[in-house]
Short mmCIF file of C-alpha atoms and ligand atoms in Angstrom, two decimals:
data_model
loop_
_atom_site.label_atom_id
_atom_site.label_comp_id
_atom_site.label_asym_id
_atom_site.label_seq_id
_atom_site.Cartn_x
_atom_site.Cartn_y
_atom_site.Cartn_z
CA MET P 1389 -0.20 -26.43 6.32
CA MET P 1390 -1.98 -23.38 7.68
CA SER P 1391 -5.78 -23.47 7.41
CA SER P 1392 -7.73 -20.71 5.71
CA GLN P 1393 -8.23 -19.13 9.14
CA VAL P 1394 -6.50 -15.89 9.97
CA PRO P 1395 -3.42 -16.64 12.15
CA LEU P 1396 -3.83 -15.71 15.79
CA GLU P 1397 -0.81 -13.37 15.66
CA ILE P 1398 -2.53 -11.33 12.92
CA THR P 1399 -5.87 -11.27 14.74
CA SER P 1400 -4.36 -10.21 18.04
CA PHE P 1401 -2.09 -7.59 16.42
CA CYS P 1402 -5.08 -6.05 14.63
CA LYS P 1403 -7.30 -6.16 17.72
CA HIS P 1404 -4.56 -4.41 19.73
CA CYS P 1405 -4.15 -1.73 17.02
CA SER P 1406 -7.90 -1.29 16.65
CA ASP P 1407 -8.14 -0.58 20.38
CA GLY P 1408 -5.19 1.82 20.14
CA LEU P 1409 -6.81 3.74 17.29
CA SER P 1410 -9.97 4.55 19.23
CA GLY P 1411 -10.24 8.30 19.66
CA ILE P 1412 -7.36 9.00 17.24
CA THR P 1413 -8.35 10.86 14.08
CA GLU P 1414 -5.28 12.80 12.93
CA ASP P 1415 -3.44 11.03 10.10
CA GLU P 1416 -0.07 11.78 11.70
CA SER P 1417 -1.15 10.26 15.04
CA CYS P 1418 -2.37 7.08 13.30
CA VAL P 1419 0.99 6.87 11.52
CA GLU P 1420 2.82 7.31 14.83
CA LEU P 1421 0.79 4.51 16.46
CA PHE P 1422 1.49 2.03 13.68
CA ARG P 1423 5.17 2.98 13.45
CA ASP P 1424 5.35 1.94 17.11
CA GLU P 1425 3.35 -1.27 16.66
CA LEU P 1426 4.24 -2.66 13.22
CA PRO P 1427 7.93 -3.55 13.93
CA SER P 1428 6.90 -6.39 16.30
CA LEU P 1429 4.94 -8.00 13.47
CA LEU P 1430 7.66 -7.29 10.89
CA ARG P 1431 10.16 -9.21 13.01
CA ASN P 1432 7.95 -12.34 13.15
CA LYS P 1433 9.62 -14.20 10.26
CA PRO P 1434 8.21 -17.64 11.28
CA LEU P 1435 4.66 -16.27 10.90
CA PHE P 1436 5.36 -14.97 7.39
CA GLY P 1437 7.06 -18.27 6.54
CA GLU P 1438 3.75 -19.98 7.43
CA ILE P 1439 1.73 -17.47 5.43
CA LEU P 1440 3.96 -17.88 2.36
CA HIS P 1441 3.74 -21.69 2.67
CA SER P 1442 -0.04 -21.39 2.84
CA LEU P 1443 -0.05 -19.29 -0.35
CA VAL P 1444 2.19 -21.75 -2.18
CA ASP P 1445 0.10 -24.73 -1.04
CA GLY P 1446 -3.28 -23.10 -1.79
CA GLY P 1447 -4.22 -22.93 1.89
CA GLY P 1448 -6.87 -20.26 1.34
CA TYR P 1449 -5.26 -17.56 3.51
CA PRO P 1450 -4.55 -14.91 2.43
CA ASP P 1451 -7.36 -14.98 -0.16
CA LEU P 1452 -5.75 -14.80 -3.63
CA GLY P 1453 -9.12 -13.79 -5.09
CA HIS P 1454 -9.58 -10.67 -2.98
CA SER P 1455 -9.59 -7.50 -5.08
CA THR P 1456 -6.52 -5.30 -4.62
CA MET P 1457 -5.06 -2.27 -6.36
CA PHE P 1458 -1.67 -3.89 -7.10
CA ASP P 1459 -1.08 -7.40 -8.45
CA ASN P 1460 1.60 -8.17 -5.84
CA GLU P 1461 -0.73 -7.22 -2.94
CA LEU P 1462 -2.64 -9.53 -0.57
CA LEU P 1463 -5.12 -8.52 2.11
CA LEU P 1464 -4.19 -9.95 5.52
CA HIS P 1465 -6.85 -8.18 7.61
CA ALA P 1466 -9.52 -5.53 7.13
CA ASP P 1467 -10.78 -3.83 10.27
CA SER P 1468 -14.54 -4.28 10.64
CA SER P 1469 -15.09 -0.49 10.92
CA ARG P 1470 -12.72 0.12 7.96
CA LEU P 1471 -10.40 2.12 10.21
CA PHE P 1472 -7.39 0.31 8.76
CA SER P 1473 -6.28 -2.68 6.73
CA LEU P 1474 -3.14 -4.81 6.89
CA ARG P 1475 -1.66 -5.88 3.56
CA MET P 1476 1.28 -8.00 2.45
CA PHE P 1477 3.26 -7.21 -0.70
CA LEU P 1478 5.51 -9.68 -2.53
CA TRP P 1479 8.37 -8.30 -4.60
CA GLY P 1480 10.62 -9.93 -7.18
CA PRO P 1481 14.24 -8.72 -7.43
CA GLY P 1482 14.40 -5.07 -8.53
CA GLU P 1483 10.60 -4.70 -8.82
CA TYR P 1484 9.08 -1.29 -8.07
CA THR P 1485 5.61 0.22 -8.30
CA VAL P 1486 5.00 3.14 -10.62
CA ILE P 1487 5.02 6.55 -8.89
CA HIS P 1488 1.60 6.89 -7.22
CA ASP P 1489 -0.39 8.63 -4.51
CA HIS P 1490 -2.66 7.17 -1.82
CA ASN P 1491 -6.20 7.61 -0.50
CA SER P 1492 -5.12 7.27 3.13
CA TRP P 1493 -2.18 7.37 5.48
CA GLY P 1494 0.03 4.27 5.40
CA VAL P 1495 2.86 2.67 7.38
CA ILE P 1496 5.20 0.43 5.42
CA GLY P 1497 8.12 -1.86 6.19
CA PRO P 1498 9.92 -5.00 5.01
CA VAL P 1499 9.79 -8.42 6.68
CA SER P 1500 12.82 -9.62 4.72
CA GLY P 1501 15.45 -8.10 2.42
CA ALA P 1502 15.08 -4.33 2.17
CA LEU P 1503 12.47 -1.89 0.93
CA GLY P 1504 13.40 1.06 -1.26
CA ILE P 1505 11.23 4.17 -1.23
CA PHE P 1506 11.45 7.30 -3.37
CA ASN P 1507 9.34 10.25 -2.23
CA TYR P 1508 8.19 13.05 -4.54
CA LYS P 1509 6.68 16.51 -4.28
CA ARG P 1510 4.20 17.94 -6.77
CA GLU P 1511 5.46 21.28 -8.10
CA ASP P 1512 2.66 22.42 -10.48
CA ASN P 1513 -0.58 24.13 -9.41
CA GLU P 1514 -2.88 21.30 -10.59
CA SER P 1515 -4.63 23.58 -13.08
CA ARG P 1516 -3.91 21.50 -16.19
CA ASP P 1517 -5.75 18.24 -16.81
CA GLY P 1518 -3.37 15.30 -17.11
CA TYR P 1519 -0.32 17.43 -16.24
CA ALA P 1520 1.76 17.05 -13.09
CA ARG P 1521 5.35 18.10 -12.48
CA LEU P 1522 7.16 16.19 -9.76
CA ILE P 1523 10.52 16.46 -8.10
CA GLU P 1524 12.15 13.66 -6.13
CA THR P 1525 12.63 14.81 -2.55
CA GLU P 1526 14.02 11.79 -0.78
CA GLU P 1527 15.26 8.22 -1.13
CA VAL P 1528 14.70 5.99 1.90
CA ARG P 1529 15.82 2.43 2.50
CA CYS P 1530 14.20 0.30 5.22
CA LEU P 1531 15.62 -2.91 6.65
CA PRO P 1532 13.47 -5.59 8.35
CA GLY P 1533 11.76 -4.13 11.42
CA GLU P 1534 12.14 -0.53 10.19
CA THR P 1535 9.20 1.47 8.84
CA THR P 1536 8.44 4.48 6.72
CA PHE P 1537 5.08 6.13 6.05
CA THR P 1538 2.87 7.81 3.50
CA LEU P 1539 0.02 10.34 3.71
CA PRO P 1540 -3.09 10.89 1.55
CA LEU P 1541 -3.06 12.50 -1.92
CA ASN P 1542 -0.25 14.93 -2.77
CA ARG P 1543 1.29 14.60 0.70
CA GLY P 1544 2.33 11.02 -0.03
CA ILE P 1545 3.46 10.64 -3.63
CA HIS P 1546 6.00 7.83 -3.80
CA LYS P 1547 7.37 4.78 -5.52
CA ILE P 1548 8.32 1.71 -3.51
CA GLY P 1549 9.93 -1.61 -4.26
CA ASN P 1550 12.71 -4.07 -3.85
CA PRO P 1551 16.25 -2.74 -4.34
CA THR P 1552 17.81 -6.18 -3.71
CA LYS P 1553 18.58 -9.21 -5.89
CA GLU P 1554 16.32 -11.54 -3.85
CA SER P 1555 12.53 -11.77 -3.67
CA MET P 1556 11.14 -10.25 -0.50
CA VAL P 1557 8.03 -9.55 1.60
CA SER P 1558 6.75 -6.26 3.00
CA LEU P 1559 3.75 -5.18 5.03
CA SER P 1560 1.63 -2.06 4.74
CA VAL P 1561 -1.07 -0.73 7.03
CA TYR P 1562 -3.42 1.75 5.39
CA GLY P 1563 -6.03 3.95 7.05
CA LYS P 1564 -9.65 4.51 6.11
CA PRO P 1565 -9.61 5.38 2.39
CA LEU P 1566 -11.06 8.54 0.88
CA ALA P 1567 -14.03 7.68 -1.38
CA ARG P 1568 -12.12 8.42 -4.61
CA GLY P 1569 -12.26 5.00 -6.30
CA TYR P 1570 -8.78 5.28 -7.85
CA ILE P 1571 -5.24 6.39 -7.14
CA ASN P 1572 -3.13 8.67 -9.31
CA GLY P 1573 -0.13 7.37 -11.20
CA PHE P 1574 2.63 9.74 -12.34
CA ASP P 1575 4.96 9.64 -15.33
CA ILE P 1576 7.77 11.88 -14.11
CA ASP P 1577 9.66 11.87 -17.43
CA ASN P 1578 6.69 13.24 -19.38
CA ASP P 1579 5.04 15.34 -16.61
CA ARG P 1580 1.85 13.24 -16.84
CA ILE P 1581 -0.72 12.22 -14.21
CA TYR P 1582 -3.17 9.39 -14.83
CA LYS P 1583 -5.76 7.39 -12.89
CA ILE P 1584 -5.13 3.83 -11.76
CA PHE P 1585 -8.19 1.70 -10.94
CA ALA P 1586 -8.16 -1.63 -9.13
CA PRO P 1587 -8.65 -4.36 -11.78
CA LYS P 1588 -12.09 -5.31 -10.35
CA SER P 1589 -13.34 -1.68 -10.44
CA LYS P 1590 -11.88 -1.25 -13.93
CA LYS P 1591 -13.82 -4.27 -15.24
CA LYS P 1592 -17.08 -2.93 -13.75
CA MET P 1593 -16.45 0.53 -15.20
CA LEU P 1594 -15.64 -0.85 -18.66
CA ALA P 1595 -18.75 -3.09 -18.55
CA PHE P 1596 -20.89 -0.04 -17.74
CA GLN P 1597 -19.32 1.92 -20.61
CA ALA P 1598 -19.64 -1.02 -23.05
CA LEU P 1599 -23.38 -1.19 -22.37
CA ALA P 1600 -23.80 1.92 -24.53
CA GLY P 1601 -22.43 -0.01 -27.53
CA LEU P 1602 -25.09 -2.72 -27.17
CA LYS P 1603 -28.01 -0.33 -27.69
FE1 LIG R 222 2.25 3.26 -2.11
#
């Protein structure tokens, strides 16, 4: 069983990418770097076999208690200067996220199975609270070793998930997040936009609001 230590392959991949990122600030250049680098990690199935075994056996890595935005998300590495983070996502058959935006650039790809991505464009002028009109612009399918990408805010509205009948694993690298504290979710059928908070932030926010009721 793997110990709670970060596997060497993850540490060395992230060190290599951290070095590569130095001096790069443009979102598109960061995306380009990780689209070059991530496939080597995506093809390392034995490593992800070990990581999944560790999760099943309670090995302590990745940390199941670490706060994440999505409930199928696990943090594999966070860069010490917050330049990027490496995350693993676990998907049951046919499972997809809701349509959402991001606070940073991201590079995404499957380790096993296939990853389905739907990209959207916002068509309204953002003048109405709670209203957003989207059109689907693209459907992408990635096989193991292939990647796609996202960009911050309205430049990267998408829905991703597992189009297959088997459970699968994907990886995402995200850049330094904007200090927004939430992402937007979209209900395309009803032209609605709503905020999604990470469960930990949501609990803190609700606790703060509930304090008023105790006075
Ligand atoms: Fe996403």
